[in-house]
Amino acid sequence: MSLGSGMTTFEGLIRSVLHLIDGYRDYHAEPSPEKLKVWESELKAFADGFPGAEDAFREALRDTKMEESLDSAAAAILASPCFESYMNREFERIDLLEHVLDLYHKRNIVGEDANIVLLCLVGLTANSQDPTDKKHAPQNLDFKGAPSSGKTWLAVNVLEEFPLVEVYGYASKTSFYYTDDKNKDPDGCQVIDLSGKILIFPERKNVKVLLDEIQPIRSRDTYDYKTKITNKEGGRNKSIPTRLVGWPVIVTCSAQMHTDAEDSSRGMTAEPISDPRKYRAVMLADARKSSRPWEGPDRMAKRSASVYLRL
């Protein structure tokens, strides 16, 4: 199994798994006996170092949802029992936080280490979904900063690596409730599942009405919030009973530096770092990127960060 040069064993393993998953995707895009033979031989060579890895690959890649998110498939494969002892040793050996920061640095997100860590920790709380345990419920974050300070760019670029991230720019109450992720309960009420999701609102003032509407969810007062929305059908307004179920992570971005008491009790606040050393690091990173056009973006670094966070 080749783990690549100049990489830690752990990152090399992740990249090897991603390489095999990409090969699987390419084969299914344009099936041919030759591609299948190459992919199966690479998989067999990889599995020689990890007994059971071949079955883990095939099981994860049979799942249609995994095919839609190849990075999720990689995380599922690495979380399988055949990698358990290896992963436990690696997690004890390496500084995982340092690795995650390094992967974000490779994507030119520099000078914001404290906020990268904060956003990652907030994003990781999305899976805390015990309605009886409000103390460990998903966290909310209000990201404040002057216009053009990079608050929205930072929030979106850090959190896009997490699954179930949705960004709402100019979301009205109605457009927010009309989502593909819905079904109906036995009473015919529309149900929207927000559990495990991360909702990013790039400009708070554009969605103030919506945020006020979902206040009981933001404050964790209820896990199952019932409301009604209005939709026009046949020239007439129709009231549709709707339930919001689950606690999402809610990240709002605002240019208003003032925080009222009501909002301060519903989450944390943070600001983009404004320091000459940060701006210097950003300019150097941009200059390095512009002076080396042949290198291109490190897409594998971005995907590796995604797998790290899913693990």
XYZ file of C-alpha atoms in Angstrom:
311
model
C 0.000 0.000 0.000
C 1.543 3.279 -1.071
C 0.876 6.120 1.337
C 2.599 8.783 -0.702
C 5.721 10.780 0.037
C 5.992 13.786 2.286
C 2.837 12.884 4.204
C 2.113 11.431 7.595
C 0.971 7.820 7.555
C -2.473 8.908 8.714
C -2.998 11.466 5.951
C -1.500 9.042 3.456
C -4.068 6.432 4.472
C -6.917 8.900 3.977
C -5.603 9.898 0.556
C -5.242 6.244 -0.448
C -8.863 5.598 0.516
C -9.996 8.676 -1.424
C -7.959 7.526 -4.440
C -9.718 4.154 -4.412
C -13.126 5.794 -4.058
C -12.356 8.086 -7.006
C -11.401 5.026 -9.040
C -14.745 3.437 -8.185
C -16.563 6.597 -9.268
C -14.637 6.784 -12.551
C -15.434 3.143 -13.321
C -19.164 3.679 -12.756
C -19.127 6.860 -14.847
C -17.673 4.970 -17.847
C -17.752 1.202 -17.127
C -15.173 -0.959 -18.839
C -13.552 -4.322 -18.010
C -10.115 -2.667 -17.991
C -11.107 -0.023 -15.419
C -12.758 -2.606 -13.213
C -9.674 -4.812 -13.351
C -7.377 -1.926 -12.385
C -9.654 -0.830 -9.542
C -10.027 -4.326 -8.112
C -6.287 -4.957 -8.265
C -5.590 -1.659 -6.444
C -8.238 -2.498 -3.850
C -6.761 -5.965 -3.317
C -3.253 -4.529 -2.895
C -4.576 -1.997 -0.376
C -6.559 -4.627 1.540
C -3.428 -6.786 1.996
C -2.406 -4.412 4.790
C -5.876 -4.273 6.354
C -7.773 -7.586 6.424
C -11.457 -6.927 5.905
C -10.896 -3.598 4.134
C -12.158 -4.982 0.830
C -15.524 -5.885 2.378
C -15.692 -2.462 4.091
C -15.207 -0.721 0.729
C -17.823 -2.746 -1.067
C -20.374 -2.343 1.727
C -19.954 1.454 1.950
C -19.993 1.949 -1.810
C -23.162 -0.120 -2.225
C -25.033 2.518 -0.236
C -26.574 4.955 -2.762
C -26.364 7.817 -0.272
C -22.651 7.203 0.102
C -22.230 7.455 -3.644
C -23.670 10.979 -3.450
C -21.002 11.952 -0.905
C -17.725 10.191 -1.576
C -16.018 11.839 1.403
C -18.733 10.440 3.682
C -18.020 7.025 2.183
C -14.321 7.434 3.014
C -15.159 8.288 6.630
C -17.509 5.288 6.863
C -14.803 2.979 5.517
C -12.161 4.269 7.943
C -14.620 3.893 10.839
C -15.129 0.190 10.076
C -13.722 -2.448 12.493
C -10.826 -3.441 10.218
C -9.225 -0.010 10.752
C -10.133 0.350 14.429
C -6.827 -0.615 16.053
C -4.805 1.339 13.472
C -6.964 4.460 13.848
C -6.788 4.295 17.653
C -2.978 4.198 17.514
C -2.847 7.092 15.072
C -5.251 9.261 17.084
C -3.013 8.729 20.112
C 0.153 9.468 18.140
C -0.770 12.589 16.186
C -2.081 16.019 17.102
C -5.383 15.892 15.238
C -6.084 19.594 15.775
C -2.726 20.480 14.258
C -3.482 18.316 11.232
C -6.892 19.897 10.689
C -5.428 23.411 10.934
C -2.670 22.446 8.498
C -5.249 21.239 5.967
C -7.161 24.519 6.244
C -3.880 26.449 5.855
C -3.238 24.588 2.606
C -6.526 26.065 1.388
C -5.250 29.609 2.147
C -7.387 30.002 5.290
C -4.667 31.627 7.377
C -4.396 33.940 10.363
C -7.688 32.714 11.846
C -6.657 29.621 13.798
C -8.736 30.507 16.870
C -11.886 30.993 14.790
C -11.211 27.872 12.699
C -11.063 25.839 15.904
C -14.192 27.539 17.280
C -16.178 26.949 14.068
C -15.060 23.300 13.941
C -16.039 22.720 17.569
C -19.422 24.373 17.007
C -19.953 22.279 13.862
C -19.125 19.075 15.727
C -21.961 19.714 18.207
C -24.514 19.193 15.401
C -24.728 15.503 16.302
C -25.799 16.200 19.917
C -29.502 15.452 19.555
C -30.767 14.323 22.978
C -33.988 16.306 23.672
C -33.587 15.624 27.391
C -30.056 17.059 27.533
C -30.147 20.783 26.726
C -26.767 21.247 28.402
C -25.050 19.388 25.565
C -27.333 20.590 22.761
C -25.888 21.903 19.467
C -24.301 25.321 19.850
C -25.194 28.549 18.020
C -22.663 31.155 16.925
C -23.145 34.812 16.045
C -20.173 35.907 13.925
C -19.810 39.688 14.024
C -17.472 41.918 12.083
C -17.178 45.028 9.970
C -18.289 44.797 6.315
C -15.706 42.982 4.157
C -13.913 41.597 7.224
C -14.308 38.049 5.886
C -16.715 36.690 8.502
C -19.098 35.029 6.030
C -16.291 33.687 3.840
C -14.583 32.161 6.867
C -17.758 30.582 8.285
C -18.791 29.060 4.950
C -15.316 27.812 3.969
C -14.664 26.157 7.322
C -18.095 24.620 7.840
C -18.635 23.450 4.246
C -16.499 20.421 5.125
C -19.207 19.199 7.489
C -22.180 17.156 6.232
C -25.700 18.658 6.096
C -24.577 22.278 5.742
C -27.114 24.701 4.242
C -26.470 28.380 3.498
C -29.357 30.859 3.462
C -28.658 34.289 1.991
C -31.985 36.000 1.446
C -34.278 33.390 2.964
C -37.886 34.295 3.597
C -39.904 32.355 6.105
C -41.777 30.541 3.324
C -38.676 29.648 1.275
C -36.989 28.277 4.392
C -39.883 25.947 5.129
C -40.130 24.728 1.532
C -37.359 22.169 1.520
C -36.858 18.770 -0.086
C -36.050 17.250 3.309
C -39.630 16.900 4.536
C -42.417 14.379 4.976
C -45.817 14.213 6.670
C -46.828 12.831 10.032
C -50.002 10.737 10.537
C -52.013 13.947 11.086
C -50.963 15.307 7.685
C -48.623 17.903 9.186
C -45.508 18.739 7.141
C -42.386 17.636 9.066
C -38.953 19.184 8.461
C -36.023 17.410 10.116
C -33.346 19.863 11.302
C -31.403 17.401 13.451
C -27.713 17.201 12.623
C -27.878 20.188 10.243
C -25.728 23.321 10.203
C -27.612 26.429 9.036
C -25.551 29.450 7.989
C -27.203 32.853 7.542
C -24.640 35.119 5.781
C -26.405 38.378 6.638
C -28.517 38.469 9.740
C -30.616 41.519 8.812
C -31.925 39.728 5.704
C -33.435 36.906 7.748
C -34.491 38.674 10.956
C -38.161 37.690 10.538
C -37.202 34.062 9.991
C -34.834 33.992 12.979
C -37.553 35.473 15.188
C -39.927 32.793 13.935
C -37.631 29.900 14.866
C -36.615 31.422 18.210
C -37.933 28.430 20.223
C -35.593 26.168 18.235
C -32.616 28.541 18.585
C -33.064 28.743 22.341
C -33.660 24.972 22.653
C -37.025 25.594 24.350
C -38.580 22.825 22.294
C -37.321 19.930 20.176
C -40.548 19.706 18.167
C -41.816 23.140 17.129
C -45.248 23.497 15.557
C -46.174 26.445 13.358
C -48.088 27.314 10.193
C -46.963 28.721 6.879
C -48.993 30.326 4.146
C -48.827 29.247 0.530
C -50.776 30.498 -2.463
C -52.680 27.811 -4.325
C -55.176 28.612 -7.061
C -55.045 32.325 -6.277
C -55.957 31.735 -2.622
C -53.836 31.618 0.512
C -53.651 28.221 2.135
C -52.434 27.594 5.687
C -50.106 24.587 6.011
C -49.379 23.126 9.472
C -45.655 22.489 9.829
C -43.363 20.917 12.417
C -39.653 21.631 12.831
C -38.026 18.648 14.534
C -34.485 18.628 15.920
C -31.882 21.157 16.986
C -29.586 22.479 14.238
C -26.380 24.437 14.670
C -27.249 28.011 13.661
C -24.461 30.365 12.551
C -25.409 33.972 11.818
C -23.118 36.629 10.358
C -23.726 40.285 11.121
C -22.059 43.648 10.584
C -23.839 45.015 13.657
C -21.417 44.798 16.563
C -24.078 45.332 19.225
C -25.467 42.178 20.846
C -28.711 42.426 22.758
C -29.383 40.376 25.891
C -31.861 38.098 24.104
C -29.372 36.985 21.470
C -26.424 36.686 23.850
C -28.290 34.013 25.799
C -28.829 31.863 22.695
C -25.264 31.223 21.651
C -21.684 32.378 21.476
C -20.277 35.407 19.675
C -17.005 35.742 17.805
C -15.234 38.235 15.548
C -12.795 37.816 12.657
C -9.242 38.497 13.773
C -8.068 41.970 12.783
C -4.340 41.969 13.232
C -1.552 43.168 10.909
C 0.089 39.730 11.154
C -3.067 38.088 9.799
C -3.271 40.466 6.822
C 0.413 39.878 6.095
C -0.105 36.096 6.201
C -3.125 36.400 3.869
C -1.203 38.519 1.357
C 1.758 36.120 1.426
C -0.549 33.144 0.883
C -2.269 34.886 -2.032
C 1.069 35.898 -3.536
C 2.376 32.333 -3.226
C -0.754 30.986 -4.870
C -0.571 33.520 -7.740
C 3.147 32.953 -8.325
C 2.683 29.172 -8.685
C -0.252 28.705 -11.063
C 1.047 25.291 -12.127
C 0.378 23.868 -8.678
C -3.380 24.469 -8.742
C -5.631 24.015 -5.715
C -4.929 21.109 -3.406
C -8.344 19.481 -3.782
C -7.162 16.390 -1.947
C -6.268 18.532 1.088
C -9.796 19.906 1.126
C -11.288 16.419 0.945
C -8.893 15.131 3.602
C -10.109 17.860 5.957
C -13.665 16.766 5.263
C -12.828 13.149 6.144
C -10.956 14.200 9.302
C -14.011 16.084 10.570
C -16.378 13.216 9.766
C -14.193 10.831 11.760
